[in-house]
mmCIF file with all atom_site columns, C-alpha atoms in Angstrom:
data_model
loop_
_atom_site.group_PDB
_atom_site.id
_atom_site.type_symbol
_atom_site.label_atom_id
_atom_site.label_alt_id
_atom_site.label_comp_id
_atom_site.label_asym_id
_atom_site.label_entity_id
_atom_site.label_seq_id
_atom_site.pdbx_PDB_ins_code
_atom_site.Cartn_x
_atom_site.Cartn_y
_atom_site.Cartn_z
_atom_site.occupancy
_atom_site.B_iso_or_equiv
_atom_site.pdbx_formal_charge
_atom_site.auth_seq_id
_atom_site.auth_comp_id
_atom_site.auth_asym_id
_atom_site.auth_atom_id
_atom_site.pdbx_PDB_model_num
ATOM 1   C CA . MET A 1 1   ? 81.480  121.087 55.209 1.00 0.00 ? 1   MET A CA 1
ATOM 2   C CA . ILE A 1 2   ? 77.833  120.169 55.749 1.00 0.00 ? 2   ILE A CA 1
ATOM 3   C CA . LEU A 1 3   ? 77.128  116.626 54.581 1.00 0.00 ? 3   LEU A CA 1
ATOM 4   C CA . PRO A 1 4   ? 73.752  115.382 53.372 1.00 0.00 ? 4   PRO A CA 1
ATOM 5   C CA . ALA A 1 5   ? 71.733  113.884 56.223 1.00 0.00 ? 5   ALA A CA 1
ATOM 6   C CA . PRO A 1 6   ? 71.909  110.220 55.015 1.00 0.00 ? 6   PRO A CA 1
ATOM 7   C CA . ILE A 1 7   ? 75.727  110.366 54.918 1.00 0.00 ? 7   ILE A CA 1
ATOM 8   C CA . GLN A 1 8   ? 76.032  112.061 58.313 1.00 0.00 ? 8   GLN A CA 1
ATOM 9   C CA . ASP A 1 9   ? 73.522  109.619 59.829 1.00 0.00 ? 9   ASP A CA 1
ATOM 10  C CA . LEU A 1 10  ? 75.559  106.611 58.678 1.00 0.00 ? 10  LEU A CA 1
ATOM 11  C CA . ILE A 1 11  ? 78.816  108.175 59.927 1.00 0.00 ? 11  ILE A CA 1
ATOM 12  C CA . ASN A 1 12  ? 77.184  108.768 63.314 1.00 0.00 ? 12  ASN A CA 1
ATOM 13  C CA . ALA A 1 13  ? 75.823  105.210 63.438 1.00 0.00 ? 13  ALA A CA 1
ATOM 14  C CA . LEU A 1 14  ? 79.169  103.620 62.523 1.00 0.00 ? 14  LEU A CA 1
ATOM 15  C CA . SER A 1 15  ? 80.998  105.832 65.039 1.00 0.00 ? 15  SER A CA 1
ATOM 16  C CA . ARG A 1 16  ? 78.973  104.218 67.831 1.00 0.00 ? 16  ARG A CA 1
ATOM 17  C CA . LEU A 1 17  ? 80.546  100.812 67.097 1.00 0.00 ? 17  LEU A CA 1
ATOM 18  C CA . PRO A 1 18  ? 83.532  99.767  69.256 1.00 0.00 ? 18  PRO A CA 1
ATOM 19  C CA . GLY A 1 19  ? 86.921  100.497 67.725 1.00 0.00 ? 19  GLY A CA 1
ATOM 20  C CA . ILE A 1 20  ? 85.526  102.785 65.011 1.00 0.00 ? 20  ILE A CA 1
ATOM 21  C CA . GLY A 1 21  ? 86.229  106.475 65.349 1.00 0.00 ? 21  GLY A CA 1
ATOM 22  C CA . PRO A 1 22  ? 84.861  109.339 63.232 1.00 0.00 ? 22  PRO A CA 1
ATOM 23  C CA . LYS A 1 23  ? 87.617  109.048 60.573 1.00 0.00 ? 23  LYS A CA 1
ATOM 24  C CA . THR A 1 24  ? 87.120  105.313 60.057 1.00 0.00 ? 24  THR A CA 1
ATOM 25  C CA . ALA A 1 25  ? 83.343  105.794 60.056 1.00 0.00 ? 25  ALA A CA 1
ATOM 26  C CA . SER A 1 26  ? 83.713  108.467 57.365 1.00 0.00 ? 26  SER A CA 1
ATOM 27  C CA . ARG A 1 27  ? 85.963  106.224 55.221 1.00 0.00 ? 27  ARG A CA 1
ATOM 28  C CA . LEU A 1 28  ? 83.514  103.314 55.495 1.00 0.00 ? 28  LEU A CA 1
ATOM 29  C CA . THR A 1 29  ? 80.549  105.555 54.667 1.00 0.00 ? 29  THR A CA 1
ATOM 30  C CA . PHE A 1 30  ? 82.159  106.991 51.543 1.00 0.00 ? 30  PHE A CA 1
ATOM 31  C CA . TYR A 1 31  ? 83.341  103.515 50.504 1.00 0.00 ? 31  TYR A CA 1
ATOM 32  C CA . LEU A 1 32  ? 79.758  102.245 50.743 1.00 0.00 ? 32  LEU A CA 1
ATOM 33  C CA . LEU A 1 33  ? 78.504  105.314 48.894 1.00 0.00 ? 33  LEU A CA 1
ATOM 34  C CA . HIS A 1 34  ? 80.646  104.415 45.870 1.00 0.00 ? 34  HIS A CA 1
ATOM 35  C CA . ALA A 1 35  ? 80.447  100.617 46.261 1.00 0.00 ? 35  ALA A CA 1
ATOM 36  C CA . PRO A 1 36  ? 78.282  98.479  43.974 1.00 0.00 ? 36  PRO A CA 1
ATOM 37  C CA . GLU A 1 37  ? 74.592  98.562  44.852 1.00 0.00 ? 37  GLU A CA 1
ATOM 38  C CA . ASP A 1 38  ? 74.494  94.878  45.820 1.00 0.00 ? 38  ASP A CA 1
ATOM 39  C CA . LEU A 1 39  ? 77.209  95.333  48.496 1.00 0.00 ? 39  LEU A CA 1
ATOM 40  C CA . ALA A 1 40  ? 75.225  97.995  50.338 1.00 0.00 ? 40  ALA A CA 1
ATOM 41  C CA . ARG A 1 41  ? 72.023  95.962  49.927 1.00 0.00 ? 41  ARG A CA 1
ATOM 42  C CA . ASP A 1 42  ? 73.659  92.774  51.278 1.00 0.00 ? 42  ASP A CA 1
ATOM 43  C CA . LEU A 1 43  ? 75.085  94.682  54.242 1.00 0.00 ? 43  LEU A CA 1
ATOM 44  C CA . ALA A 1 44  ? 71.695  96.228  55.040 1.00 0.00 ? 44  ALA A CA 1
ATOM 45  C CA . GLN A 1 45  ? 70.025  92.800  54.804 1.00 0.00 ? 45  GLN A CA 1
ATOM 46  C CA . ALA A 1 46  ? 72.658  91.196  57.051 1.00 0.00 ? 46  ALA A CA 1
ATOM 47  C CA . LEU A 1 47  ? 72.194  93.921  59.674 1.00 0.00 ? 47  LEU A CA 1
ATOM 48  C CA . GLN A 1 48  ? 68.406  93.489  59.607 1.00 0.00 ? 48  GLN A CA 1
ATOM 49  C CA . THR A 1 49  ? 68.559  89.717  60.099 1.00 0.00 ? 49  THR A CA 1
ATOM 50  C CA . LEU A 1 50  ? 71.322  89.882  62.733 1.00 0.00 ? 50  LEU A CA 1
ATOM 51  C CA . LYS A 1 51  ? 68.839  90.462  65.546 1.00 0.00 ? 51  LYS A CA 1
ATOM 52  C CA . SER A 1 52  ? 65.806  88.640  64.159 1.00 0.00 ? 52  SER A CA 1
ATOM 53  C CA . GLY A 1 53  ? 67.790  85.582  63.071 1.00 0.00 ? 53  GLY A CA 1
ATOM 54  C CA . THR A 1 54  ? 69.677  84.952  66.306 1.00 0.00 ? 54  THR A CA 1
ATOM 55  C CA . ALA A 1 55  ? 68.781  84.018  69.877 1.00 0.00 ? 55  ALA A CA 1
ATOM 56  C CA . TYR A 1 56  ? 70.458  82.818  73.054 1.00 0.00 ? 56  TYR A CA 1
ATOM 57  C CA . CYS A 1 57  ? 70.779  79.146  73.904 1.00 0.00 ? 57  CYS A CA 1
ATOM 58  C CA . GLN A 1 58  ? 68.449  78.403  76.817 1.00 0.00 ? 58  GLN A CA 1
ATOM 59  C CA . THR A 1 59  ? 71.098  76.220  78.459 1.00 0.00 ? 59  THR A CA 1
ATOM 60  C CA . CYS A 1 60  ? 74.466  77.954  78.070 1.00 0.00 ? 60  CYS A CA 1
ATOM 61  C CA . PHE A 1 61  ? 73.440  81.418  76.748 1.00 0.00 ? 61  PHE A CA 1
ATOM 62  C CA . ASN A 1 62  ? 75.740  81.227  73.741 1.00 0.00 ? 62  ASN A CA 1
ATOM 63  C CA . ILE A 1 63  ? 74.386  82.682  70.496 1.00 0.00 ? 63  ILE A CA 1
ATOM 64  C CA . THR A 1 64  ? 72.388  80.322  68.308 1.00 0.00 ? 64  THR A CA 1
ATOM 65  C CA . ALA A 1 65  ? 69.939  80.498  65.419 1.00 0.00 ? 65  ALA A CA 1
ATOM 66  C CA . ALA A 1 66  ? 66.497  81.899  66.226 1.00 0.00 ? 66  ALA A CA 1
ATOM 67  C CA . GLY A 1 67  ? 63.924  79.210  66.901 1.00 0.00 ? 67  GLY A CA 1
ATOM 68  C CA . ARG A 1 68  ? 66.392  76.753  68.447 1.00 0.00 ? 68  ARG A CA 1
ATOM 69  C CA . GLY A 1 69  ? 66.117  75.919  72.126 1.00 0.00 ? 69  GLY A CA 1
ATOM 70  C CA . GLU A 1 70  ? 69.755  74.852  72.411 1.00 0.00 ? 70  GLU A CA 1
ATOM 71  C CA . CYS A 1 71  ? 72.922  75.702  70.514 1.00 0.00 ? 71  CYS A CA 1
ATOM 72  C CA . GLU A 1 72  ? 74.735  73.011  68.506 1.00 0.00 ? 72  GLU A CA 1
ATOM 73  C CA . ILE A 1 73  ? 77.255  72.429  71.310 1.00 0.00 ? 73  ILE A CA 1
ATOM 74  C CA . CYS A 1 74  ? 74.625  71.836  74.021 1.00 0.00 ? 74  CYS A CA 1
ATOM 75  C CA . ALA A 1 75  ? 72.565  69.660  71.676 1.00 0.00 ? 75  ALA A CA 1
ATOM 76  C CA . SER A 1 76  ? 75.539  67.492  70.672 1.00 0.00 ? 76  SER A CA 1
ATOM 77  C CA . SER A 1 77  ? 75.698  64.043  72.250 1.00 0.00 ? 77  SER A CA 1
ATOM 78  C CA . GLU A 1 78  ? 79.433  63.944  71.464 1.00 0.00 ? 78  GLU A CA 1
ATOM 79  C CA . ARG A 1 79  ? 80.284  66.714  73.941 1.00 0.00 ? 79  ARG A CA 1
ATOM 80  C CA . GLN A 1 80  ? 81.103  65.963  77.591 1.00 0.00 ? 80  GLN A CA 1
ATOM 81  C CA . ALA A 1 81  ? 77.973  66.910  79.535 1.00 0.00 ? 81  ALA A CA 1
ATOM 82  C CA . ASN A 1 82  ? 79.800  66.755  82.892 1.00 0.00 ? 82  ASN A CA 1
ATOM 83  C CA . LEU A 1 83  ? 82.320  69.496  81.979 1.00 0.00 ? 83  LEU A CA 1
ATOM 84  C CA . ILE A 1 84  ? 81.459  73.206  81.760 1.00 0.00 ? 84  ILE A CA 1
ATOM 85  C CA . CYS A 1 85  ? 83.793  75.991  80.664 1.00 0.00 ? 85  CYS A CA 1
ATOM 86  C CA . VAL A 1 86  ? 82.636  79.406  81.896 1.00 0.00 ? 86  VAL A CA 1
ATOM 87  C CA . VAL A 1 87  ? 83.468  82.360  79.621 1.00 0.00 ? 87  VAL A CA 1
ATOM 88  C CA . GLU A 1 88  ? 82.568  86.026  79.583 1.00 0.00 ? 88  GLU A CA 1
ATOM 89  C CA . GLU A 1 89  ? 81.357  86.449  75.996 1.00 0.00 ? 89  GLU A CA 1
ATOM 90  C CA . PRO A 1 90  ? 80.261  84.357  72.974 1.00 0.00 ? 90  PRO A CA 1
ATOM 91  C CA . LEU A 1 91  ? 83.486  85.386  71.183 1.00 0.00 ? 91  LEU A CA 1
ATOM 92  C CA . ASP A 1 92  ? 85.395  83.475  73.878 1.00 0.00 ? 92  ASP A CA 1
ATOM 93  C CA . VAL A 1 93  ? 83.550  80.300  72.876 1.00 0.00 ? 93  VAL A CA 1
ATOM 94  C CA . ILE A 1 94  ? 84.715  80.797  69.285 1.00 0.00 ? 94  ILE A CA 1
ATOM 95  C CA . ALA A 1 95  ? 88.331  81.266  70.440 1.00 0.00 ? 95  ALA A CA 1
ATOM 96  C CA . LEU A 1 96  ? 88.280  78.078  72.529 1.00 0.00 ? 96  LEU A CA 1
ATOM 97  C CA . GLU A 1 97  ? 86.542  76.078  69.806 1.00 0.00 ? 97  GLU A CA 1
ATOM 98  C CA . ARG A 1 98  ? 89.266  77.081  67.331 1.00 0.00 ? 98  ARG A CA 1
ATOM 99  C CA . THR A 1 99  ? 91.817  75.221  69.433 1.00 0.00 ? 99  THR A CA 1
ATOM 100 C CA . GLY A 1 100 ? 90.012  71.931  68.875 1.00 0.00 ? 100 GLY A CA 1
ATOM 101 C CA . GLY A 1 101 ? 91.204  70.799  72.302 1.00 0.00 ? 101 GLY A CA 1
ATOM 102 C CA . TYR A 1 102 ? 88.052  71.200  74.375 1.00 0.00 ? 102 TYR A CA 1
ATOM 103 C CA . GLN A 1 103 ? 85.156  68.747  74.157 1.00 0.00 ? 103 GLN A CA 1
ATOM 104 C CA . GLY A 1 104 ? 82.969  69.873  77.037 1.00 0.00 ? 104 GLY A CA 1
ATOM 105 C CA . ARG A 1 105 ? 80.154  72.389  77.106 1.00 0.00 ? 105 ARG A CA 1
ATOM 106 C CA . TYR A 1 106 ? 80.069  76.115  77.887 1.00 0.00 ? 106 TYR A CA 1
ATOM 107 C CA . HIS A 1 107 ? 78.332  78.718  79.982 1.00 0.00 ? 107 HIS A CA 1
ATOM 108 C CA . VAL A 1 108 ? 78.423  82.339  78.769 1.00 0.00 ? 108 VAL A CA 1
ATOM 109 C CA . LEU A 1 109 ? 78.135  84.979  81.500 1.00 0.00 ? 109 LEU A CA 1
ATOM 110 C CA . HIS A 1 110 ? 77.692  87.949  79.124 1.00 0.00 ? 110 HIS A CA 1
ATOM 111 C CA . GLY A 1 111 ? 80.183  90.119  80.963 1.00 0.00 ? 111 GLY A CA 1
ATOM 112 C CA . ALA A 1 112 ? 82.229  90.241  84.149 1.00 0.00 ? 112 ALA A CA 1
ATOM 113 C CA . LEU A 1 113 ? 81.665  91.688  87.594 1.00 0.00 ? 113 LEU A CA 1
ATOM 114 C CA . SER A 1 114 ? 82.533  95.387  87.651 1.00 0.00 ? 114 SER A CA 1
ATOM 115 C CA . PRO A 1 115 ? 81.286  97.453  90.608 1.00 0.00 ? 115 PRO A CA 1
ATOM 116 C CA . ILE A 1 116 ? 82.686  100.618 88.999 1.00 0.00 ? 116 ILE A CA 1
ATOM 117 C CA . GLU A 1 117 ? 80.407  100.102 85.979 1.00 0.00 ? 117 GLU A CA 1
ATOM 118 C CA . GLY A 1 118 ? 77.529  98.938  88.158 1.00 0.00 ? 118 GLY A CA 1
ATOM 119 C CA . ILE A 1 119 ? 77.672  95.311  86.937 1.00 0.00 ? 119 ILE A CA 1
ATOM 120 C CA . GLY A 1 120 ? 76.825  92.928  89.744 1.00 0.00 ? 120 GLY A CA 1
ATOM 121 C CA . PRO A 1 121 ? 76.024  89.196  89.955 1.00 0.00 ? 121 PRO A CA 1
ATOM 122 C CA . ASP A 1 122 ? 72.360  89.785  89.020 1.00 0.00 ? 122 ASP A CA 1
ATOM 123 C CA . ASP A 1 123 ? 73.438  91.393  85.731 1.00 0.00 ? 123 ASP A CA 1
ATOM 124 C CA . LEU A 1 124 ? 75.262  88.242  84.581 1.00 0.00 ? 124 LEU A CA 1
ATOM 125 C CA . LYS A 1 125 ? 74.182  84.634  83.988 1.00 0.00 ? 125 LYS A CA 1
ATOM 126 C CA . ILE A 1 126 ? 75.646  83.519  87.327 1.00 0.00 ? 126 ILE A CA 1
ATOM 127 C CA . HIS A 1 127 ? 72.405  82.291  88.907 1.00 0.00 ? 127 HIS A CA 1
ATOM 128 C CA . GLU A 1 128 ? 71.767  80.135  85.823 1.00 0.00 ? 128 GLU A CA 1
ATOM 129 C CA . LEU A 1 129 ? 75.263  78.623  86.074 1.00 0.00 ? 129 LEU A CA 1
ATOM 130 C CA . LEU A 1 130 ? 74.768  77.709  89.734 1.00 0.00 ? 130 LEU A CA 1
ATOM 131 C CA . GLU A 1 131 ? 71.401  76.138  88.889 1.00 0.00 ? 131 GLU A CA 1
ATOM 132 C CA . ARG A 1 132 ? 73.030  74.035  86.155 1.00 0.00 ? 132 ARG A CA 1
ATOM 133 C CA . VAL A 1 133 ? 75.594  72.750  88.631 1.00 0.00 ? 133 VAL A CA 1
ATOM 134 C CA . ARG A 1 134 ? 72.965  72.126  91.328 1.00 0.00 ? 134 ARG A CA 1
ATOM 135 C CA . ALA A 1 135 ? 70.972  70.045  88.843 1.00 0.00 ? 135 ALA A CA 1
ATOM 136 C CA . GLY A 1 136 ? 73.776  67.472  89.024 1.00 0.00 ? 136 GLY A CA 1
ATOM 137 C CA . GLN A 1 137 ? 75.931  65.578  86.510 1.00 0.00 ? 137 GLN A CA 1
ATOM 138 C CA . ILE A 1 138 ? 78.543  68.367  86.442 1.00 0.00 ? 138 ILE A CA 1
ATOM 139 C CA . GLU A 1 139 ? 81.932  67.147  87.680 1.00 0.00 ? 139 GLU A CA 1
ATOM 140 C CA . GLU A 1 140 ? 84.182  70.081  86.744 1.00 0.00 ? 140 GLU A CA 1
ATOM 141 C CA . VAL A 1 141 ? 83.725  73.779  86.045 1.00 0.00 ? 141 VAL A CA 1
ATOM 142 C CA . ILE A 1 142 ? 86.587  75.530  84.226 1.00 0.00 ? 142 ILE A CA 1
ATOM 143 C CA . LEU A 1 143 ? 86.688  79.272  84.910 1.00 0.00 ? 143 LEU A CA 1
ATOM 144 C CA . ALA A 1 144 ? 87.938  80.858  81.689 1.00 0.00 ? 144 ALA A CA 1
ATOM 145 C CA . THR A 1 145 ? 87.230  84.505  82.443 1.00 0.00 ? 145 THR A CA 1
ATOM 146 C CA . ASN A 1 146 ? 89.685  87.083  81.116 1.00 0.00 ? 146 ASN A CA 1
ATOM 147 C CA . PRO A 1 147 ? 92.969  87.686  82.984 1.00 0.00 ? 147 PRO A CA 1
ATOM 148 C CA . SER A 1 148 ? 91.869  91.157  84.082 1.00 0.00 ? 148 SER A CA 1
ATOM 149 C CA . MET A 1 149 ? 90.785  92.680  87.400 1.00 0.00 ? 149 MET A CA 1
ATOM 150 C CA . GLU A 1 150 ? 87.137  92.133  86.466 1.00 0.00 ? 150 GLU A CA 1
ATOM 151 C CA . GLY A 1 151 ? 87.774  88.622  85.170 1.00 0.00 ? 151 GLY A CA 1
ATOM 152 C CA . ASP A 1 152 ? 89.730  87.651  88.289 1.00 0.00 ? 152 ASP A CA 1
ATOM 153 C CA . ALA A 1 153 ? 87.029  89.102  90.570 1.00 0.00 ? 153 ALA A CA 1
ATOM 154 C CA . THR A 1 154 ? 84.374  87.162  88.653 1.00 0.00 ? 154 THR A CA 1
ATOM 155 C CA . ALA A 1 155 ? 86.391  83.930  88.869 1.00 0.00 ? 155 ALA A CA 1
ATOM 156 C CA . MET A 1 156 ? 86.924  84.425  92.615 1.00 0.00 ? 156 MET A CA 1
ATOM 157 C CA . TYR A 1 157 ? 83.225  85.077  93.184 1.00 0.00 ? 157 TYR A CA 1
ATOM 158 C CA . LEU A 1 158 ? 82.233  82.009  91.159 1.00 0.00 ? 158 LEU A CA 1
ATOM 159 C CA . GLY A 1 159 ? 84.889  79.875  92.857 1.00 0.00 ? 159 GLY A CA 1
ATOM 160 C CA . GLN A 1 160 ? 83.489  80.703  96.299 1.00 0.00 ? 160 GLN A CA 1
ATOM 161 C CA . HIS A 1 161 ? 79.930  79.803  95.309 1.00 0.00 ? 161 HIS A CA 1
ATOM 162 C CA . LEU A 1 162 ? 80.854  76.686  93.316 1.00 0.00 ? 162 LEU A CA 1
ATOM 163 C CA . ALA A 1 163 ? 83.012  75.336  96.158 1.00 0.00 ? 163 ALA A CA 1
ATOM 164 C CA . ARG A 1 164 ? 79.810  74.770  98.157 1.00 0.00 ? 164 ARG A CA 1
ATOM 165 C CA . LEU A 1 165 ? 78.304  72.608  95.414 1.00 0.00 ? 165 LEU A CA 1
ATOM 166 C CA . ASN A 1 166 ? 80.715  69.659  95.575 1.00 0.00 ? 166 ASN A CA 1
ATOM 167 C CA . VAL A 1 167 ? 82.179  70.234  92.116 1.00 0.00 ? 167 VAL A CA 1
ATOM 168 C CA . ARG A 1 168 ? 85.789  70.502  90.961 1.00 0.00 ? 168 ARG A CA 1
ATOM 169 C CA . VAL A 1 169 ? 86.635  74.112  90.065 1.00 0.00 ? 169 VAL A CA 1
ATOM 170 C CA . THR A 1 170 ? 89.659  74.950  87.896 1.00 0.00 ? 170 THR A CA 1
ATOM 171 C CA . ARG A 1 171 ? 91.003  78.132  86.306 1.00 0.00 ? 171 ARG A CA 1
ATOM 172 C CA . LEU A 1 172 ? 92.767  78.455  82.973 1.00 0.00 ? 172 LEU A CA 1
ATOM 173 C CA . ALA A 1 173 ? 96.553  78.503  83.342 1.00 0.00 ? 173 ALA A CA 1
ATOM 174 C CA . ARG A 1 174 ? 98.271  81.812  82.649 1.00 0.00 ? 174 ARG A CA 1
ATOM 175 C CA . GLY A 1 175 ? 101.815 82.700  81.874 1.00 0.00 ? 175 GLY A CA 1
ATOM 176 C CA . LEU A 1 176 ? 104.205 83.421  79.042 1.00 0.00 ? 176 LEU A CA 1
ATOM 177 C CA . PRO A 1 177 ? 102.960 83.367  75.457 1.00 0.00 ? 177 PRO A CA 1
ATOM 178 C CA . VAL A 1 178 ? 104.554 80.995  72.958 1.00 0.00 ? 178 VAL A CA 1
ATOM 179 C CA . GLY A 1 179 ? 107.334 82.841  71.132 1.00 0.00 ? 179 GLY A CA 1
ATOM 180 C CA . GLY A 1 180 ? 107.499 85.602  73.746 1.00 0.00 ? 180 GLY A CA 1
ATOM 181 C CA . ASP A 1 181 ? 110.682 86.980  75.309 1.00 0.00 ? 181 ASP A CA 1
ATOM 182 C CA . LEU A 1 182 ? 111.131 87.204  79.085 1.00 0.00 ? 182 LEU A CA 1
ATOM 183 C CA . GLU A 1 183 ? 112.527 90.721  78.845 1.00 0.00 ? 183 GLU A CA 1
ATOM 184 C CA . TYR A 1 184 ? 109.235 92.007  77.372 1.00 0.00 ? 184 TYR A CA 1
ATOM 185 C CA . ALA A 1 185 ? 106.898 90.231  79.817 1.00 0.00 ? 185 ALA A CA 1
ATOM 186 C CA . ASP A 1 186 ? 105.282 92.325  82.526 1.00 0.00 ? 186 ASP A CA 1
ATOM 187 C CA . GLN A 1 187 ? 105.738 91.555  86.237 1.00 0.00 ? 187 GLN A CA 1
ATOM 188 C CA . GLY A 1 188 ? 102.285 90.049  86.696 1.00 0.00 ? 188 GLY A CA 1
ATOM 189 C CA . THR A 1 189 ? 102.715 87.659  83.774 1.00 0.00 ? 189 THR A CA 1
ATOM 190 C CA . LEU A 1 190 ? 106.127 86.517  85.032 1.00 0.00 ? 190 LEU A CA 1
ATOM 191 C CA . LEU A 1 191 ? 104.798 85.946  88.553 1.00 0.00 ? 191 LEU A CA 1
ATOM 192 C CA . ARG A 1 192 ? 101.897 83.859  87.216 1.00 0.00 ? 192 ARG A CA 1
ATOM 193 C CA . ALA A 1 193 ? 104.261 81.882  84.990 1.00 0.00 ? 193 ALA A CA 1
ATOM 194 C CA . LEU A 1 194 ? 106.498 81.134  87.980 1.00 0.00 ? 194 LEU A CA 1
ATOM 195 C CA . SER A 1 195 ? 103.658 80.106  90.264 1.00 0.00 ? 195 SER A CA 1
ATOM 196 C CA . GLY A 1 196 ? 102.082 77.955  87.543 1.00 0.00 ? 196 GLY A CA 1
ATOM 197 C CA . ARG A 1 197 ? 105.277 76.143  86.578 1.00 0.00 ? 197 ARG A CA 1
ATOM 198 C CA . GLN A 1 198 ? 105.015 72.432  85.742 1.00 0.00 ? 198 GLN A CA 1
ATOM 199 C CA . GLU A 1 199 ? 107.222 69.351  85.975 1.00 0.00 ? 199 GLU A CA 1
ATOM 200 C CA . MET A 1 200 ? 109.327 68.565  82.912 1.00 0.00 ? 200 MET A CA 1
ATOM 201 C CA . SER A 1 201 ? 108.262 65.167  81.592 1.00 0.00 ? 201 SER A CA 1
#
């Protein structure tokens, strides 16, 4: 069946988004086609202002409102300025902030080292992180990259460079999830849980 061009164009555009295949893109397109006019208009408006209304923080490279030099976290006097948590993506900042247990500041790399995909140190915000640490006042850098091959390689690379700057470097603990069963844990997770075991208090 040949679809009208506007419908096919939207299906093609939605299919380019991560996690959305052709079937889901088709369902969303036909839902929007029959949805109230204001829903489609609001969605179109939100998509238009997504790029124009956002920018990157000049300090940590997290997403902030356009026109602001710093994000709310970097601008806050209540956050610990001597503590930086390094993450791969802005979504990681949101996840850590939801815990309510971290009061330092962040640095967003915008990816992880991946030679296979051609992503090297110059493609990430690594130089900017090292400059922040060199500027002084930073006492600890927490490496919170993902527990993947790329995340581990990035953490190792950063650890080597940060070690020369007289700053404490830590890595997020890894191990068994709360509510998980040992029998379902993979070998790597069990090994990390064993090596990262703590004293019972």
